[in-house]
PDB file of C-alpha atoms and ligand atoms in Angstrom:
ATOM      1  CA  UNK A   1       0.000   0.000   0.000  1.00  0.00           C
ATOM      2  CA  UNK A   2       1.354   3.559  -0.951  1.00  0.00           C
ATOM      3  CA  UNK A   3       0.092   6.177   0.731  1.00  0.00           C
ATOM      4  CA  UNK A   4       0.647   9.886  -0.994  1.00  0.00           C
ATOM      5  CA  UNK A   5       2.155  12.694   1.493  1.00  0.00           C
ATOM      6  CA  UNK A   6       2.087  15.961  -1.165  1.00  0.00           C
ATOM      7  CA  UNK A   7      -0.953  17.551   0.810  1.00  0.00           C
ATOM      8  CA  UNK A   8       0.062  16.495   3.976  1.00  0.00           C
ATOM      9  CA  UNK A   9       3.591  17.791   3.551  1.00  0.00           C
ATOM     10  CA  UNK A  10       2.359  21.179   2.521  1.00  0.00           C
ATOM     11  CA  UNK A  11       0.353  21.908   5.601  1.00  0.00           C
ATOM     12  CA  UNK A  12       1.681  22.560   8.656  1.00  0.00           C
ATOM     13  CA  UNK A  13      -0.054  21.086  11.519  1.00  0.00           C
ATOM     14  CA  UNK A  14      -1.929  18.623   9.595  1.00  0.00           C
ATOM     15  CA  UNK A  15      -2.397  14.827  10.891  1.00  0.00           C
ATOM     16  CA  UNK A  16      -4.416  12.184   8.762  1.00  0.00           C
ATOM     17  CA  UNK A  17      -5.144   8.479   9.769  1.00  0.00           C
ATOM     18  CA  UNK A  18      -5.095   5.655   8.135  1.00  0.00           C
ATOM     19  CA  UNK A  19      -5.138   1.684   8.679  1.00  0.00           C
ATOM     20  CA  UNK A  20      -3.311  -0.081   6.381  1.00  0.00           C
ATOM     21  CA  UNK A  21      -3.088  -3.668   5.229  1.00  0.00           C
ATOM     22  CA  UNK A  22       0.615  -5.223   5.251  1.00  0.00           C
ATOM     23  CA  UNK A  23       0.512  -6.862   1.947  1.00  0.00           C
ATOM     24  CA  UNK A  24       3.619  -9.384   2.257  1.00  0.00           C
ATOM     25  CA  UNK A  25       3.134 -12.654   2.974  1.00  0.00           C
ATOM     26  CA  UNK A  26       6.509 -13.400   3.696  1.00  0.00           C
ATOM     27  CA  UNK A  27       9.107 -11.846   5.302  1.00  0.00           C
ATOM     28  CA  UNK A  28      12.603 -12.206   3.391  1.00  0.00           C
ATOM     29  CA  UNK A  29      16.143 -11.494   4.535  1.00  0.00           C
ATOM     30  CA  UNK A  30      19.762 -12.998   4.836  1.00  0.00           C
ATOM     31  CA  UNK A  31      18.600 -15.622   7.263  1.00  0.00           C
ATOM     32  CA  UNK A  32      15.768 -17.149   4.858  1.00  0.00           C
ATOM     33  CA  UNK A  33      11.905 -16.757   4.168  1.00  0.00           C
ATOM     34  CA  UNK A  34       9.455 -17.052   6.395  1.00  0.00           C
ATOM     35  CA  UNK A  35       5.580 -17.140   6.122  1.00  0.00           C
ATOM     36  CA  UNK A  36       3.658 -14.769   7.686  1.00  0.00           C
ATOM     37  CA  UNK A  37       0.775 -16.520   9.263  1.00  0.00           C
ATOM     38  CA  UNK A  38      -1.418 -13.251  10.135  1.00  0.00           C
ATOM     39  CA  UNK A  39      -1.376  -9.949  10.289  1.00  0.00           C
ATOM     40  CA  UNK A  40      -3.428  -6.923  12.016  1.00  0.00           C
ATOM     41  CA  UNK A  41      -4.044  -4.012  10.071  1.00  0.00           C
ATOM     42  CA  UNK A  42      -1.559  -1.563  10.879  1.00  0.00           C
ATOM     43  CA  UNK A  43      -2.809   2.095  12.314  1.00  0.00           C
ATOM     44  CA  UNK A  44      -0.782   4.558  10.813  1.00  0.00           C
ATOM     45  CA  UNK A  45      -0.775   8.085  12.280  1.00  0.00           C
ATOM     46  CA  UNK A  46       0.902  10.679   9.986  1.00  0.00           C
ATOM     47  CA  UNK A  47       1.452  14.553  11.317  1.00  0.00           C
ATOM     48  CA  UNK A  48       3.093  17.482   9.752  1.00  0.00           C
ATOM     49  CA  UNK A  49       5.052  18.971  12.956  1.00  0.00           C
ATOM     50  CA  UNK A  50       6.006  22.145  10.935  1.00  0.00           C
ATOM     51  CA  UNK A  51       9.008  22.919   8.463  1.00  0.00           C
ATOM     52  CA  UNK A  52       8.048  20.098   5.555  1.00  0.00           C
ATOM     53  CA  UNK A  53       8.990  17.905   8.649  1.00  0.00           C
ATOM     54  CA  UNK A  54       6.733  14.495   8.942  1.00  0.00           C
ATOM     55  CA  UNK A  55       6.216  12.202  11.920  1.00  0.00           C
ATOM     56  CA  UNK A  56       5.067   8.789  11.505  1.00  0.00           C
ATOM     57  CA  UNK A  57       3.509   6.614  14.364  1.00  0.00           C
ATOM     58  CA  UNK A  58       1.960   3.034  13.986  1.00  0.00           C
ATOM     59  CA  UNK A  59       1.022   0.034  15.778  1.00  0.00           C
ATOM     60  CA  UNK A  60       0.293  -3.323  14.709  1.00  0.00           C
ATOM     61  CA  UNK A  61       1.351  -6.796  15.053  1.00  0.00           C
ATOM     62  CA  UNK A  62       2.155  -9.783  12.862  1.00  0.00           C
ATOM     63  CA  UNK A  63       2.450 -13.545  13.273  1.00  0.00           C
ATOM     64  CA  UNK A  64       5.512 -15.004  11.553  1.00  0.00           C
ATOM     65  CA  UNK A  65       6.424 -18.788  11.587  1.00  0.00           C
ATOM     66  CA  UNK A  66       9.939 -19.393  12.869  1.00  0.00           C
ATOM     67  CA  UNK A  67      11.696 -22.500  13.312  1.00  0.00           C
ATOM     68  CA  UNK A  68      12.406 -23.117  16.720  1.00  0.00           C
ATOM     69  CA  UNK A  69      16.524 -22.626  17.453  1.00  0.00           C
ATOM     70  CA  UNK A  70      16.519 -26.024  18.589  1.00  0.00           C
ATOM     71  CA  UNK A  71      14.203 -28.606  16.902  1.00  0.00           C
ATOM     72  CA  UNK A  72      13.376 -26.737  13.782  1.00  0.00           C
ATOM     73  CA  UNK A  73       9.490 -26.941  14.241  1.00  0.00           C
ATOM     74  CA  UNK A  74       7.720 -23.747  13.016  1.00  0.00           C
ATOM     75  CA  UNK A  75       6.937 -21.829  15.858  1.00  0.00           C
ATOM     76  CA  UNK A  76       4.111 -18.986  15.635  1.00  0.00           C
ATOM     77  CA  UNK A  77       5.848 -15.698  16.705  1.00  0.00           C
ATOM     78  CA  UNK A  78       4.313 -12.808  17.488  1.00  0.00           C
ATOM     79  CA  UNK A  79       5.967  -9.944  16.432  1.00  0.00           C
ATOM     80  CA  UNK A  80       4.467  -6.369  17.937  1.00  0.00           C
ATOM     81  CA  UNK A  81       5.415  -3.360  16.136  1.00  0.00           C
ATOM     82  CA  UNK A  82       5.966   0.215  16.962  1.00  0.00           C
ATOM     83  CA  UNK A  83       6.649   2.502  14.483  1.00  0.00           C
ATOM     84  CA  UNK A  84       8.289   5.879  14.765  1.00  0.00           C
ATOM     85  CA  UNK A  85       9.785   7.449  11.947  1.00  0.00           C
ATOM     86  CA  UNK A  86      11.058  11.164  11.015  1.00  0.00           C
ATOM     87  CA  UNK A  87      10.720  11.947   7.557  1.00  0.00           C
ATOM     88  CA  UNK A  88      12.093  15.277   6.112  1.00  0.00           C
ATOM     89  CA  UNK A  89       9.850  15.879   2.807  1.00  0.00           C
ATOM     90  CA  UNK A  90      12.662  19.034   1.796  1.00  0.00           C
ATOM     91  CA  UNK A  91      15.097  16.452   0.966  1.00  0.00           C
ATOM     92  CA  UNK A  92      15.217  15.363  -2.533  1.00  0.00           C
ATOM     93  CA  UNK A  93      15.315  11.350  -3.277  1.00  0.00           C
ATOM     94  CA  UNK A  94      19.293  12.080  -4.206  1.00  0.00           C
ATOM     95  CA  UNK A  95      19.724  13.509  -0.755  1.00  0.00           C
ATOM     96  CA  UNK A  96      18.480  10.325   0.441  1.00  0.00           C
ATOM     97  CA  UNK A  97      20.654   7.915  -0.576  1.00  0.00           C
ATOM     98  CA  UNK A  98      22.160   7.735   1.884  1.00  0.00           C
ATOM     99  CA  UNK A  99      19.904   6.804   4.554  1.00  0.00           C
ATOM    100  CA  UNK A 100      19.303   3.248   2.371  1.00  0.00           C
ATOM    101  CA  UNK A 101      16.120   2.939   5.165  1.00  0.00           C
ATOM    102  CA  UNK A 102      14.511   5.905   4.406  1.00  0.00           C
ATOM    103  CA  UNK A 103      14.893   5.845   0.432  1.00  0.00           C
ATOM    104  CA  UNK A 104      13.526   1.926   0.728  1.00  0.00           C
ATOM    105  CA  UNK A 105      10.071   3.265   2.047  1.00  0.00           C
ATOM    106  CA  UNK A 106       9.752   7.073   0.499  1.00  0.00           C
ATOM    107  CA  UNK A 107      10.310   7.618  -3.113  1.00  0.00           C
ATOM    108  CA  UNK A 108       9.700  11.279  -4.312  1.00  0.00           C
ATOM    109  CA  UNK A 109       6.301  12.180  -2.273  1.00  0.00           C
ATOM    110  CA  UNK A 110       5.045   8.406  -2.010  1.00  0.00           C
ATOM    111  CA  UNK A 111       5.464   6.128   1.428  1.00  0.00           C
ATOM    112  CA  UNK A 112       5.923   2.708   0.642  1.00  0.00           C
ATOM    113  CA  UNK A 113       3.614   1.052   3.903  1.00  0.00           C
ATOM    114  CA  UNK A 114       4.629  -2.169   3.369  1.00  0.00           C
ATOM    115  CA  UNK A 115       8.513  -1.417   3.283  1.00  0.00           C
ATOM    116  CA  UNK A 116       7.838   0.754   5.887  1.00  0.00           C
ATOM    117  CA  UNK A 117       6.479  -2.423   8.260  1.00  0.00           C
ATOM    118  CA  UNK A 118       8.929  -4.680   6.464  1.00  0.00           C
ATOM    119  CA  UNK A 119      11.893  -2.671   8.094  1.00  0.00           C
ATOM    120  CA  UNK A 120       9.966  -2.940  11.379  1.00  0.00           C
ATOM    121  CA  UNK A 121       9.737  -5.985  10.903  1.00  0.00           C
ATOM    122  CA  UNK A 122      13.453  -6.831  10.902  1.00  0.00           C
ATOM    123  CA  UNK A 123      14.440  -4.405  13.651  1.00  0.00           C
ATOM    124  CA  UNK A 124      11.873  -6.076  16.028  1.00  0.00           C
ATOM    125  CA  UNK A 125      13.237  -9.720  15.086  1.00  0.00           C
ATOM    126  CA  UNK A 126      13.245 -12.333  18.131  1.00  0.00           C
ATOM    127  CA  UNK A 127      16.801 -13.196  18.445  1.00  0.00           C
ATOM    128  CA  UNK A 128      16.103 -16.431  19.684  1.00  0.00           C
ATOM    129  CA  UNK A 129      12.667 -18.790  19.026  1.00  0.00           C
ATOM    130  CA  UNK A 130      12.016 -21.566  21.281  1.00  0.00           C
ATOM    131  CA  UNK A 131       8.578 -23.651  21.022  1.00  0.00           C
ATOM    132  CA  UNK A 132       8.896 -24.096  24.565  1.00  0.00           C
ATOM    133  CA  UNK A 133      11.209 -23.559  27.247  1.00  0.00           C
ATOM    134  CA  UNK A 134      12.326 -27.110  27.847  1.00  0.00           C
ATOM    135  CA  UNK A 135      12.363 -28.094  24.114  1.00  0.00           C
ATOM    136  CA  UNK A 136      14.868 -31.270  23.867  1.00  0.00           C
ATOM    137  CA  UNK A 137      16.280 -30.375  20.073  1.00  0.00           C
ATOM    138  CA  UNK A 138      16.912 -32.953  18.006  1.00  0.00           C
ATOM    139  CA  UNK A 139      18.912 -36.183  18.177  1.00  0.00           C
ATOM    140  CA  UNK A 140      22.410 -35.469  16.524  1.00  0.00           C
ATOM    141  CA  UNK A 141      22.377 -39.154  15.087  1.00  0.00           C
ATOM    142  CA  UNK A 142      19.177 -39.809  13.728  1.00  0.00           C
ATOM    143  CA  UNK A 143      17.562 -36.232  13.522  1.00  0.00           C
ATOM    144  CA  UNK A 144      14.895 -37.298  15.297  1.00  0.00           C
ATOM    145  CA  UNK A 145      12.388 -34.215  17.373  1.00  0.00           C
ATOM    146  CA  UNK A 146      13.065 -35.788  20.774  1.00  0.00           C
ATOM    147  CA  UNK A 147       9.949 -33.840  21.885  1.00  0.00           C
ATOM    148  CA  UNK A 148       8.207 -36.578  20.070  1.00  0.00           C
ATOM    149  CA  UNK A 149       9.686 -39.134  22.570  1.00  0.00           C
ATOM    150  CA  UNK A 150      13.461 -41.109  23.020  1.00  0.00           C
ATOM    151  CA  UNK A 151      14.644 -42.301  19.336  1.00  0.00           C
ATOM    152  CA  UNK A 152      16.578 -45.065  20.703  1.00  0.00           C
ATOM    153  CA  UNK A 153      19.668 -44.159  19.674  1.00  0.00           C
ATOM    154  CA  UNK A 154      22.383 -44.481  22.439  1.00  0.00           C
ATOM    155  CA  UNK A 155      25.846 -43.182  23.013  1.00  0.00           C
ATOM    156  CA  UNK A 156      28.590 -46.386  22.116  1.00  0.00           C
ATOM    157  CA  UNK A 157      28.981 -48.283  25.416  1.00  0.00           C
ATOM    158  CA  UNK A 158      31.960 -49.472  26.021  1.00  0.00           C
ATOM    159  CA  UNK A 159      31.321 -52.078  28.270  1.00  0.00           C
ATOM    160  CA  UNK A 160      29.493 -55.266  26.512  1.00  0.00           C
ATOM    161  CA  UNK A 161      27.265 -55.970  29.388  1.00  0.00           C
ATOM    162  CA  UNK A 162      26.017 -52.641  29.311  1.00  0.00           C
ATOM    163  CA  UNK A 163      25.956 -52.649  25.109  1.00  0.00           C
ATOM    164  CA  UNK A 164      23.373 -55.703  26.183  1.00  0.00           C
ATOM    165  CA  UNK A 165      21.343 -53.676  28.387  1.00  0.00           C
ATOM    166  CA  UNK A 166      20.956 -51.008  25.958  1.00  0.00           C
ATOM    167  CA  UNK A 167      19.766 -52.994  23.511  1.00  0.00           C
ATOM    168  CA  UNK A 168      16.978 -54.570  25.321  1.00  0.00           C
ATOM    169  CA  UNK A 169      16.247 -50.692  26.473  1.00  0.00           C
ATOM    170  CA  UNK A 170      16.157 -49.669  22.895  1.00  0.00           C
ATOM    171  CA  UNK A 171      13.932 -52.649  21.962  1.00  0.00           C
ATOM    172  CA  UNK A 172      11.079 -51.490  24.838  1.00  0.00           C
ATOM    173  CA  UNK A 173      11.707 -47.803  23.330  1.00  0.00           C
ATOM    174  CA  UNK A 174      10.488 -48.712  20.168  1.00  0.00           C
ATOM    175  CA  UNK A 175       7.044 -50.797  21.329  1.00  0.00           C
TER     176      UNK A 175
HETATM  177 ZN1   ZN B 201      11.748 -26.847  19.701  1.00  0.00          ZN
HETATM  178 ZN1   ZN B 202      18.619 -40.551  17.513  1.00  0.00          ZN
END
């Protein structure tokens, strides 16, 4: 969604509203793609503070599916996000080079929403996704979840007697 700031740049003291819909349905960067499993509209608030100088508040959330850090299972992860942004409509697109955030989400007069939330996005990443505290990870033989239960895979005994009693342990395991 683009939303056009020429009028609201051009009066001072002027605020406009306006819910918009994030339209990606995944989220993309260096660590991989993940799905975006739901998404609130997004309440932007937009207000000319004087001088060509725009603020830009919003609030919304989004559901993202991350693998756990651990296991790998998708985890739903809520993501809140709280937008604040400074925009200074007397700089030219040139001028903005620069800032590689800013000239992502404005070009010439038109905000880019969905860049704009994208960038949130990223900035409010978990740095670490569990699907639960305790989660056991997977087996480093097999690759088994061990959530799921014991896979039966055992570290080498090295004492026969005990290699027999592991067996007959890894035989109940599997019933
Ligand atoms: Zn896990
Ligand atoms: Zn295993």
């Amino acid at each position: 969604m683009q939303i056009h700031l020429s009028d609201i740049s051009s009066s001072e003291g002027m605020r406009i509203q306006k819910t918009a819909e994030f339209g990606m349905d995944t989220i993309t960067f260096q660590s991989g793609s993940f799905p975006v499993l739901a998404k609130e509209p997004i309440e932007l608030t937009i207000t000319n503070t004087g001088d060509r100088n725009l603020e830009i508040r919003g609030t919304g959330k989004i559901t993202v599916g991350i693998p756990c850090d651990r296991c790998l299972e998708e985890v739903s992860t809520e993501i809140p996000l709280e937008i604040e942004r400074k925009l200074d409509m007397k700089l030219t697109d040139e001028d903005r080079v620069n800032d590689l955030d800013e000239s992502s989400y404005l070009t010439g007069m038109d905000l880019d929403v969905d860049q704009l939330v994208y960038l949130e996005v990223l900035m409010s990443w978990p740095l670490k996704v569990l699907c639960r505290e305790d989660c056991k990870g997977i087996c480093s033989q097999c690759g088994k979840n061990l959530n799921d239960g014991p896979c039966g895979c055992v570290e080498e005994p090295k004492d026969p007697r005990m290699a027999a009693i592991s067996d007959i342990f890894s035989k109940f395991k599997e019933v």
